[in-house]
Amino acid sequence: MTDTFVIVGGDAAGMAAASKARREDPDLEIVVFEKGEWVSYGACGLPYYVKGEIQSLESLVSVTPEEFREERDIDLRTGHEVVEIDPDARTVTAEGDGGEVVQPYDHLLLATGAEAVAPPIDGTELEGVYTLGSMSDGKELREYVARARDGESFQQADRGPACRYLEDCSGPVGVVGGGYIGLEMAEALAANGFEVHLFQRSDRVLTGFSEATSEAVADHLRERDVALSLGSEVLELAGSEASEASDGASSDRTQSDDAAEVEAVVTADDRVPVEMVLLGTGVRPRTGLAEDAGIELGPTGAIATDAYRETNRPDVYAAGDCAEATHVVTGEPTHVPLALTANRHGRAVGQTVTGTPVEGGGVAGTAAVKVFDVEAARTGILDHDEARAAGFEPVSETITAKSRAGYYPEGGEVTITLTADRDSGRVLGASLVSEYGEGAVHRSHAIVAALTEGTTVSELENYDLAYAPPFNTTWDPVLVAAKVLG
Ligand code: FAD
């Protein structure tokens, strides 16, 4: 009899596992439950869809449900939410339009992802307050932008500095959170002519990056007329009274007339009027199903697994944003909810369940972001307290160097903060920033390789990196950073 591999969650981790398992074993029965209608989608593209650079939500889908069903012979059940796991009976229970289904499994993968979290303040339930965690969130936000651009309020030109980019302008709007989703959305909204106010609790944006990167990005946001409120905790989102909302100027809005709408972001020392708010205040792993089934969480609050992504219950695996991974520098559990890890760990589980166990590998916390005309990347351990807690004695240097040969007609600068352990010289982490197209992100890859392999700064300095004038200087800025720190 063939085994049954059941997967909960039909995006990056889940569908990577299903596809790999199918390639490895043509006979395996593979059942995927996805509570939504979309599968195998690229949530990473949503800010660009909202911005208008990507025209259709469908283009964010890599493999359609029909292709999974017909070409890969995967029993994909969209519109089915798994509501219970019974690891003793080896079953999952799902609810869908056709009622309840009890599905037995031999191997189970939890690929339930993470969900956007709203801060614990009043007003997050008001109309006009959005998060961006799912395809339907992206659709709603794009519709908001389209409504605002077509609506009466958009005809009121010169309402804010961002208006100079467009003939007509709207806003103001608030973005709460200076992480990568907040910044990508600040760009998406400003590019559509909204006057954007960005509120960040800490005193810098992109807190997981170096201070030099944060400052460069903040300066650029200001240059692009995003009103930055740093060190500014949002205490409340204030709303209109229901009756006032129905009298409001946005007469063509489709929301219910008597719903209270957001009208201001309230901080300790300001009350900024807004017509809409985007909350980019982080994500939380979806672990409820696992917890109810007695599956252990790790110290980060995500599902704990071994190197093969197996949980404390035999044959129950967890991968992607719902699960922990091991940090390649510290060797400790970490939770880095990003797409490559989800794909890689899902794929590894897909192979493991077909009889050839494979580890998915560790994570370095490598991340990249584009904010208007600036790009930034980070990898490894940058925070000195975190490095000390892992037993290192961190030292850092920040350098700024030309991104291309000085005589080459184009070019700019790259700023790199490199961190290493004082005693061993081991590269621990880096943060890089440059103008968009000047190579901060691609340069980070050499440093990812170095810290993954346990390379020292002296060894990094001797890396034989490529050189030609259109790409860099003879001594690439990565080598310069290693030389200065070494
Ligand atoms: P998810 O993509 O969250 O998928 C989980 C799926 O499980 C969902 O479809 C959900 O509906 C389903 N599900 C949950 N519970 C159940 C249940 N009980 N029953 C059935 N189905 C269930 N990462 C990057 O690396 N780079 C980026 O630039 C980047 N940009 C991003 C931008 C945005 C706006 C967002 C939201 C995310 C971004 N990410 C980025 C993160 C990346 O999208 C995630 O890391 C990746 O999607 C995780 O894949 P996953 O399969 O683990 O989880």
PDB file of C-alpha atoms in Angstrom, residues 43-291:
ATOM      1  CA  ALA A  43       3.590  37.262  -1.226  1.00  0.00           C
ATOM      2  CA  CYS A  44       6.958  39.007  -1.670  1.00  0.00           C
ATOM      3  CA  GLY A  45       5.587  40.614  -4.837  1.00  0.00           C
ATOM      4  CA  LEU A  46       2.528  42.128  -3.136  1.00  0.00           C
ATOM      5  CA  PRO A  47       4.022  45.578  -2.414  1.00  0.00           C
ATOM      6  CA  TYR A  48       4.850  45.909  -6.124  1.00  0.00           C
ATOM      7  CA  TYR A  49       1.333  44.833  -7.045  1.00  0.00           C
ATOM      8  CA  VAL A  50      -0.105  47.489  -4.732  1.00  0.00           C
ATOM      9  CA  LYS A  51       2.319  50.002  -6.208  1.00  0.00           C
ATOM     10  CA  GLY A  52       1.104  49.161  -9.699  1.00  0.00           C
ATOM     11  CA  GLU A  53       4.367  47.781 -11.092  1.00  0.00           C
ATOM     12  CA  ILE A  54       2.812  44.317 -11.311  1.00  0.00           C
ATOM     13  CA  GLN A  55      -0.525  44.292 -13.019  1.00  0.00           C
ATOM     14  CA  SER A  56      -2.253  41.120 -11.882  1.00  0.00           C
ATOM     15  CA  LEU A  57      -2.372  39.048  -8.724  1.00  0.00           C
ATOM     16  CA  GLU A  58      -2.373  35.944 -10.942  1.00  0.00           C
ATOM     17  CA  SER A  59       1.133  36.792 -12.155  1.00  0.00           C
ATOM     18  CA  LEU A  60       2.393  36.230  -8.585  1.00  0.00           C
ATOM     19  CA  VAL A  61       1.354  32.570  -8.800  1.00  0.00           C
ATOM     20  CA  SER A  62       4.120  30.202  -9.918  1.00  0.00           C
ATOM     21  CA  VAL A  63       2.051  27.023 -10.368  1.00  0.00           C
ATOM     22  CA  THR A  64      -1.740  27.078 -10.591  1.00  0.00           C
ATOM     23  CA  PRO A  65      -4.053  24.737  -8.681  1.00  0.00           C
ATOM     24  CA  GLU A  66      -4.994  23.059 -11.983  1.00  0.00           C
ATOM     25  CA  GLU A  67      -1.328  22.398 -12.793  1.00  0.00           C
ATOM     26  CA  PHE A  68      -0.783  20.859  -9.360  1.00  0.00           C
ATOM     27  CA  ARG A  69      -3.830  18.651  -9.763  1.00  0.00           C
ATOM     28  CA  GLU A  70      -3.556  17.677 -13.390  1.00  0.00           C
ATOM     29  CA  GLU A  71       0.180  17.712 -14.126  1.00  0.00           C
ATOM     30  CA  ARG A  72       1.623  16.791 -10.716  1.00  0.00           C
ATOM     31  CA  ASP A  73      -1.156  14.501  -9.531  1.00  0.00           C
ATOM     32  CA  ILE A  74      -1.466  16.283  -6.187  1.00  0.00           C
ATOM     33  CA  ASP A  75      -4.786  16.110  -4.386  1.00  0.00           C
ATOM     34  CA  LEU A  76      -5.002  19.835  -3.656  1.00  0.00           C
ATOM     35  CA  ARG A  77      -8.004  20.912  -1.646  1.00  0.00           C
ATOM     36  CA  THR A  78      -8.305  24.672  -1.565  1.00  0.00           C
ATOM     37  CA  GLY A  79     -10.977  26.217   0.640  1.00  0.00           C
ATOM     38  CA  HIS A  80     -10.198  23.600   3.308  1.00  0.00           C
ATOM     39  CA  GLU A  81      -9.036  24.679   6.732  1.00  0.00           C
ATOM     40  CA  VAL A  82      -7.418  22.062   8.927  1.00  0.00           C
ATOM     41  CA  VAL A  83      -8.943  22.479  12.367  1.00  0.00           C
ATOM     42  CA  GLU A  84      -7.424  19.565  14.268  1.00  0.00           C
ATOM     43  CA  ILE A  85      -4.459  17.215  14.204  1.00  0.00           C
ATOM     44  CA  ASP A  86      -4.512  13.926  16.079  1.00  0.00           C
ATOM     45  CA  PRO A  87      -0.921  12.620  16.129  1.00  0.00           C
ATOM     46  CA  ASP A  88      -1.961   9.440  17.988  1.00  0.00           C
ATOM     47  CA  ALA A  89      -4.619   8.484  15.454  1.00  0.00           C
ATOM     48  CA  ARG A  90      -2.468   9.983  12.649  1.00  0.00           C
ATOM     49  CA  THR A  91      -5.323  12.021  11.201  1.00  0.00           C
ATOM     50  CA  VAL A  92      -6.097  15.629  10.408  1.00  0.00           C
ATOM     51  CA  THR A  93      -9.594  17.089  10.349  1.00  0.00           C
ATOM     52  CA  ALA A  94     -10.388  19.755   7.776  1.00  0.00           C
ATOM     53  CA  GLU A  95     -13.477  21.867   7.149  1.00  0.00           C
ATOM     54  CA  GLY A  96     -14.517  22.922   3.684  1.00  0.00           C
ATOM     55  CA  ASP A  97     -17.617  23.678   1.655  1.00  0.00           C
ATOM     56  CA  GLY A  98     -18.461  19.987   1.503  1.00  0.00           C
ATOM     57  CA  GLY A  99     -18.329  19.670   5.303  1.00  0.00           C
ATOM     58  CA  GLU A 100     -15.798  17.982   7.531  1.00  0.00           C
ATOM     59  CA  VAL A 101     -13.108  15.623   6.229  1.00  0.00           C
ATOM     60  CA  VAL A 102     -10.999  13.315   8.391  1.00  0.00           C
ATOM     61  CA  GLN A 103      -7.815  12.504   6.506  1.00  0.00           C
ATOM     62  CA  PRO A 104      -5.354   9.831   7.677  1.00  0.00           C
ATOM     63  CA  TYR A 105      -1.649  10.426   7.122  1.00  0.00           C
ATOM     64  CA  ASP A 106       1.624   8.525   7.229  1.00  0.00           C
ATOM     65  CA  HIS A 107       3.657  11.733   7.060  1.00  0.00           C
ATOM     66  CA  LEU A 108       2.356  15.187   7.933  1.00  0.00           C
ATOM     67  CA  LEU A 109       3.866  18.597   7.150  1.00  0.00           C
ATOM     68  CA  LEU A 110       2.721  21.733   8.907  1.00  0.00           C
ATOM     69  CA  ALA A 111       3.368  24.627   6.535  1.00  0.00           C
ATOM     70  CA  THR A 112       0.891  27.075   8.006  1.00  0.00           C
ATOM     71  CA  GLY A 113       3.103  30.161   7.679  1.00  0.00           C
ATOM     72  CA  ALA A 114       2.941  33.302   9.764  1.00  0.00           C
ATOM     73  CA  GLU A 115       0.304  35.993  10.134  1.00  0.00           C
ATOM     74  CA  ALA A 116       0.586  39.742  10.272  1.00  0.00           C
ATOM     75  CA  VAL A 117       0.127  41.063  13.797  1.00  0.00           C
ATOM     76  CA  ALA A 118      -1.536  44.307  14.737  1.00  0.00           C
ATOM     77  CA  PRO A 119      -0.110  46.189  17.725  1.00  0.00           C
ATOM     78  CA  PRO A 120      -2.166  46.002  20.948  1.00  0.00           C
ATOM     79  CA  ILE A 121      -3.670  49.470  20.597  1.00  0.00           C
ATOM     80  CA  ASP A 122      -7.175  50.840  20.103  1.00  0.00           C
ATOM     81  CA  GLY A 123      -8.409  51.462  16.591  1.00  0.00           C
ATOM     82  CA  THR A 124      -6.824  48.648  14.597  1.00  0.00           C
ATOM     83  CA  GLU A 125     -10.316  47.377  13.736  1.00  0.00           C
ATOM     84  CA  LEU A 126     -11.355  50.681  12.101  1.00  0.00           C
ATOM     85  CA  GLU A 127     -12.202  50.880   8.411  1.00  0.00           C
ATOM     86  CA  GLY A 128      -9.196  52.012   6.451  1.00  0.00           C
ATOM     87  CA  VAL A 129      -6.696  50.084   8.576  1.00  0.00           C
ATOM     88  CA  TYR A 130      -4.872  47.413   6.594  1.00  0.00           C
ATOM     89  CA  THR A 131      -2.192  44.772   6.987  1.00  0.00           C
ATOM     90  CA  LEU A 132      -0.335  43.086   4.126  1.00  0.00           C
ATOM     91  CA  GLY A 133       0.070  39.399   4.847  1.00  0.00           C
ATOM     92  CA  SER A 134      -1.962  37.611   2.207  1.00  0.00           C
ATOM     93  CA  MET A 135      -3.086  37.812  -1.393  1.00  0.00           C
ATOM     94  CA  SER A 136      -6.508  39.064  -0.301  1.00  0.00           C
ATOM     95  CA  ASP A 137      -4.818  41.821   1.743  1.00  0.00           C
ATOM     96  CA  GLY A 138      -2.925  42.811  -1.414  1.00  0.00           C
ATOM     97  CA  LYS A 139      -6.134  42.864  -3.420  1.00  0.00           C
ATOM     98  CA  GLU A 140      -7.861  45.079  -0.842  1.00  0.00           C
ATOM     99  CA  LEU A 141      -4.945  47.494  -0.729  1.00  0.00           C
ATOM    100  CA  ARG A 142      -4.747  47.758  -4.489  1.00  0.00           C
ATOM    101  CA  GLU A 143      -8.488  48.441  -4.566  1.00  0.00           C
ATOM    102  CA  TYR A 144      -8.021  51.122  -1.916  1.00  0.00           C
ATOM    103  CA  VAL A 145      -5.325  52.809  -3.987  1.00  0.00           C
ATOM    104  CA  ALA A 146      -7.471  52.619  -7.126  1.00  0.00           C
ATOM    105  CA  ARG A 147     -10.525  54.013  -5.301  1.00  0.00           C
ATOM    106  CA  ALA A 148      -8.523  56.858  -3.829  1.00  0.00           C
ATOM    107  CA  ARG A 149      -6.965  57.710  -7.171  1.00  0.00           C
ATOM    108  CA  ASP A 150     -10.332  57.678  -8.935  1.00  0.00           C
ATOM    109  CA  GLY A 151     -12.256  59.306  -6.123  1.00  0.00           C
ATOM    110  CA  GLU A 152     -13.011  62.913  -5.329  1.00  0.00           C
ATOM    111  CA  SER A 153     -10.380  63.264  -2.632  1.00  0.00           C
ATOM    112  CA  PHE A 154      -7.690  62.541  -5.188  1.00  0.00           C
ATOM    113  CA  GLN A 155      -8.539  65.615  -7.205  1.00  0.00           C
ATOM    114  CA  GLN A 156      -7.404  67.905  -4.399  1.00  0.00           C
ATOM    115  CA  ALA A 157      -3.910  68.673  -5.617  1.00  0.00           C
ATOM    116  CA  ASP A 158      -0.995  69.922  -3.499  1.00  0.00           C
ATOM    117  CA  ARG A 159      -2.099  68.354  -0.249  1.00  0.00           C
ATOM    118  CA  GLY A 160       1.384  67.261   0.617  1.00  0.00           C
ATOM    119  CA  PRO A 161       4.927  67.149  -0.660  1.00  0.00           C
ATOM    120  CA  ALA A 162       4.500  63.767  -2.377  1.00  0.00           C
ATOM    121  CA  CYS A 163       1.905  65.435  -4.591  1.00  0.00           C
ATOM    122  CA  ARG A 164       4.596  66.993  -6.695  1.00  0.00           C
ATOM    123  CA  TYR A 165       5.146  63.601  -8.320  1.00  0.00           C
ATOM    124  CA  LEU A 166       1.617  63.448  -9.709  1.00  0.00           C
ATOM    125  CA  GLU A 167      -0.903  65.871 -11.159  1.00  0.00           C
ATOM    126  CA  ASP A 168      -3.484  64.792  -8.599  1.00  0.00           C
ATOM    127  CA  CYS A 169      -2.774  63.695  -5.091  1.00  0.00           C
ATOM    128  CA  SER A 170      -4.341  62.068  -2.099  1.00  0.00           C
ATOM    129  CA  GLY A 171      -3.692  61.248   1.503  1.00  0.00           C
ATOM    130  CA  PRO A 172      -2.321  61.668   3.980  1.00  0.00           C
ATOM    131  CA  VAL A 173      -1.843  58.016   4.890  1.00  0.00           C
ATOM    132  CA  GLY A 174       0.034  56.407   7.790  1.00  0.00           C
ATOM    133  CA  VAL A 175       2.436  53.480   7.763  1.00  0.00           C
ATOM    134  CA  VAL A 176       3.121  52.005  11.192  1.00  0.00           C
ATOM    135  CA  GLY A 177       6.389  50.062  11.345  1.00  0.00           C
ATOM    136  CA  GLY A 178       9.755  50.652   9.752  1.00  0.00           C
ATOM    137  CA  GLY A 179      10.572  47.059   8.816  1.00  0.00           C
ATOM    138  CA  TYR A 180      10.821  45.898   5.246  1.00  0.00           C
ATOM    139  CA  ILE A 181       7.077  45.582   4.604  1.00  0.00           C
ATOM    140  CA  GLY A 182       6.424  49.042   6.068  1.00  0.00           C
ATOM    141  CA  LEU A 183       9.149  50.579   3.907  1.00  0.00           C
ATOM    142  CA  GLU A 184       8.124  48.778   0.725  1.00  0.00           C
ATOM    143  CA  MET A 185       4.567  49.944   1.307  1.00  0.00           C
ATOM    144  CA  ALA A 186       5.685  53.507   2.052  1.00  0.00           C
ATOM    145  CA  GLU A 187       7.260  53.498  -1.398  1.00  0.00           C
ATOM    146  CA  ALA A 188       4.199  51.882  -3.014  1.00  0.00           C
ATOM    147  CA  LEU A 189       1.877  54.483  -1.520  1.00  0.00           C
ATOM    148  CA  ALA A 190       4.124  57.488  -2.157  1.00  0.00           C
ATOM    149  CA  ALA A 191       4.603  56.384  -5.765  1.00  0.00           C
ATOM    150  CA  ASN A 192       0.836  56.551  -6.095  1.00  0.00           C
ATOM    151  CA  GLY A 193       0.784  60.125  -4.909  1.00  0.00           C
ATOM    152  CA  PHE A 194      -0.137  59.628  -1.284  1.00  0.00           C
ATOM    153  CA  GLU A 195       1.387  61.823   1.348  1.00  0.00           C
ATOM    154  CA  VAL A 196       2.991  59.173   3.574  1.00  0.00           C
ATOM    155  CA  HIS A 197       3.696  59.441   7.307  1.00  0.00           C
ATOM    156  CA  LEU A 198       5.796  56.611   8.661  1.00  0.00           C
ATOM    157  CA  PHE A 199       5.803  55.888  12.399  1.00  0.00           C
ATOM    158  CA  GLN A 200       8.524  53.776  13.941  1.00  0.00           C
ATOM    159  CA  ARG A 201       8.722  52.928  17.642  1.00  0.00           C
ATOM    160  CA  SER A 202      12.493  52.592  17.737  1.00  0.00           C
ATOM    161  CA  ASP A 203      14.804  55.450  16.813  1.00  0.00           C
ATOM    162  CA  ARG A 204      15.711  53.946  13.464  1.00  0.00           C
ATOM    163  CA  VAL A 205      14.135  52.066  10.567  1.00  0.00           C
ATOM    164  CA  LEU A 206      15.285  48.535   9.626  1.00  0.00           C
ATOM    165  CA  THR A 207      16.424  47.699  13.137  1.00  0.00           C
ATOM    166  CA  GLY A 208      17.864  44.348  12.045  1.00  0.00           C
ATOM    167  CA  PHE A 209      20.363  46.169   9.830  1.00  0.00           C
ATOM    168  CA  SER A 210      23.327  48.321  10.898  1.00  0.00           C
ATOM    169  CA  GLU A 211      22.885  51.899  12.073  1.00  0.00           C
ATOM    170  CA  ALA A 212      24.707  53.103   8.949  1.00  0.00           C
ATOM    171  CA  THR A 213      22.184  51.283   6.750  1.00  0.00           C
ATOM    172  CA  SER A 214      19.246  52.580   8.790  1.00  0.00           C
ATOM    173  CA  GLU A 215      20.513  56.155   8.518  1.00  0.00           C
ATOM    174  CA  ALA A 216      21.075  55.922   4.762  1.00  0.00           C
ATOM    175  CA  VAL A 217      17.588  54.517   4.242  1.00  0.00           C
ATOM    176  CA  ALA A 218      15.989  57.096   6.569  1.00  0.00           C
ATOM    177  CA  ASP A 219      17.764  59.950   4.766  1.00  0.00           C
ATOM    178  CA  HIS A 220      16.516  58.622   1.455  1.00  0.00           C
ATOM    179  CA  LEU A 221      12.946  58.301   2.737  1.00  0.00           C
ATOM    180  CA  ARG A 222      13.086  61.950   3.794  1.00  0.00           C
ATOM    181  CA  GLU A 223      14.475  62.919   0.375  1.00  0.00           C
ATOM    182  CA  ARG A 224      11.452  61.207  -1.126  1.00  0.00           C
ATOM    183  CA  ASP A 225       9.169  63.242   1.154  1.00  0.00           C
ATOM    184  CA  VAL A 226       8.079  60.445   3.442  1.00  0.00           C
ATOM    185  CA  ALA A 227       7.392  62.119   6.809  1.00  0.00           C
ATOM    186  CA  LEU A 228       9.395  60.000   9.266  1.00  0.00           C
ATOM    187  CA  SER A 229       8.477  59.868  12.933  1.00  0.00           C
ATOM    188  CA  LEU A 230      11.252  57.876  14.623  1.00  0.00           C
ATOM    189  CA  GLY A 231      11.188  56.930  18.289  1.00  0.00           C
ATOM    190  CA  SER A 232       7.488  57.459  17.990  1.00  0.00           C
ATOM    191  CA  GLU A 233       5.254  54.803  19.473  1.00  0.00           C
ATOM    192  CA  VAL A 234       1.726  54.806  18.116  1.00  0.00           C
ATOM    193  CA  LEU A 235      -0.661  54.827  21.069  1.00  0.00           C
ATOM    194  CA  GLU A 236      -3.951  54.708  19.234  1.00  0.00           C
ATOM    195  CA  LEU A 237      -5.608  54.879  15.847  1.00  0.00           C
ATOM    196  CA  ALA A 238      -8.432  57.367  16.228  1.00  0.00           C
ATOM    197  CA  GLY A 239     -11.631  56.943  14.245  1.00  0.00           C
ATOM    198  CA  SER A 240     -14.503  59.058  13.079  1.00  0.00           C
ATOM    199  CA  GLU A 241     -17.905  58.580  14.647  1.00  0.00           C
ATOM    200  CA  ALA A 242     -20.066  56.294  12.530  1.00  0.00           C
ATOM    201  CA  SER A 243     -22.427  59.091  11.420  1.00  0.00           C
ATOM    202  CA  GLU A 244     -19.504  61.312  10.405  1.00  0.00           C
ATOM    203  CA  ALA A 245     -18.051  58.488   8.341  1.00  0.00           C
ATOM    204  CA  SER A 246     -21.116  58.235   6.151  1.00  0.00           C
ATOM    205  CA  ASP A 247     -20.943  61.987   5.468  1.00  0.00           C
ATOM    206  CA  GLY A 248     -17.278  61.799   4.475  1.00  0.00           C
ATOM    207  CA  ALA A 249     -15.769  62.980   1.236  1.00  0.00           C
ATOM    208  CA  SER A 250     -14.903  59.500  -0.098  1.00  0.00           C
ATOM    209  CA  SER A 251     -18.423  58.984  -1.368  1.00  0.00           C
ATOM    210  CA  ASP A 252     -17.539  56.137  -3.693  1.00  0.00           C
ATOM    211  CA  ARG A 253     -16.037  53.870  -1.027  1.00  0.00           C
ATOM    212  CA  THR A 254     -17.600  50.444  -1.033  1.00  0.00           C
ATOM    213  CA  GLN A 255     -17.405  49.865   2.706  1.00  0.00           C
ATOM    214  CA  SER A 256     -20.526  50.005   4.813  1.00  0.00           C
ATOM    215  CA  ASP A 257     -21.767  53.550   5.360  1.00  0.00           C
ATOM    216  CA  ASP A 258     -22.031  53.322   9.118  1.00  0.00           C
ATOM    217  CA  ALA A 259     -18.529  51.898   9.769  1.00  0.00           C
ATOM    218  CA  ALA A 260     -16.167  54.151  11.700  1.00  0.00           C
ATOM    219  CA  GLU A 261     -13.146  55.080   9.616  1.00  0.00           C
ATOM    220  CA  VAL A 262      -9.628  55.768  10.761  1.00  0.00           C
ATOM    221  CA  GLU A 263      -8.870  59.472  10.788  1.00  0.00           C
ATOM    222  CA  ALA A 264      -5.726  59.975  12.843  1.00  0.00           C
ATOM    223  CA  VAL A 265      -2.596  58.286  14.150  1.00  0.00           C
ATOM    224  CA  VAL A 266      -2.040  59.254  17.766  1.00  0.00           C
ATOM    225  CA  THR A 267       1.458  59.220  19.293  1.00  0.00           C
ATOM    226  CA  ALA A 268       2.673  60.597  22.637  1.00  0.00           C
ATOM    227  CA  ASP A 269       3.273  64.030  21.149  1.00  0.00           C
ATOM    228  CA  ASP A 270       1.292  64.189  17.927  1.00  0.00           C
ATOM    229  CA  ARG A 271      -2.042  63.484  16.307  1.00  0.00           C
ATOM    230  CA  VAL A 272      -1.537  63.101  12.572  1.00  0.00           C
ATOM    231  CA  PRO A 273      -4.663  63.108  10.382  1.00  0.00           C
ATOM    232  CA  VAL A 274      -4.776  60.171   7.970  1.00  0.00           C
ATOM    233  CA  GLU A 275      -7.244  58.629   5.554  1.00  0.00           C
ATOM    234  CA  MET A 276      -5.740  55.162   5.736  1.00  0.00           C
ATOM    235  CA  VAL A 277      -3.217  53.198   7.816  1.00  0.00           C
ATOM    236  CA  LEU A 278      -1.001  50.276   6.845  1.00  0.00           C
ATOM    237  CA  LEU A 279       0.233  48.234   9.786  1.00  0.00           C
ATOM    238  CA  GLY A 280       3.645  46.726   9.134  1.00  0.00           C
ATOM    239  CA  THR A 281       4.229  45.678  12.707  1.00  0.00           C
ATOM    240  CA  GLY A 282       5.591  42.192  12.273  1.00  0.00           C
ATOM    241  CA  VAL A 283       4.403  38.632  11.942  1.00  0.00           C
ATOM    242  CA  ARG A 284       3.724  35.758  14.304  1.00  0.00           C
ATOM    243  CA  PRO A 285       4.127  32.063  13.393  1.00  0.00           C
ATOM    244  CA  ARG A 286       0.782  30.248  13.024  1.00  0.00           C
ATOM    245  CA  THR A 287       1.219  27.598  15.675  1.00  0.00           C
ATOM    246  CA  GLY A 288      -2.277  27.126  17.116  1.00  0.00           C
ATOM    247  CA  LEU A 289      -2.951  23.792  15.390  1.00  0.00           C
ATOM    248  CA  ALA A 290       0.412  22.423  16.459  1.00  0.00           C
ATOM    249  CA  GLU A 291       0.038  23.575  20.066  1.00  0.00           C
TER     250      GLU A 291
END
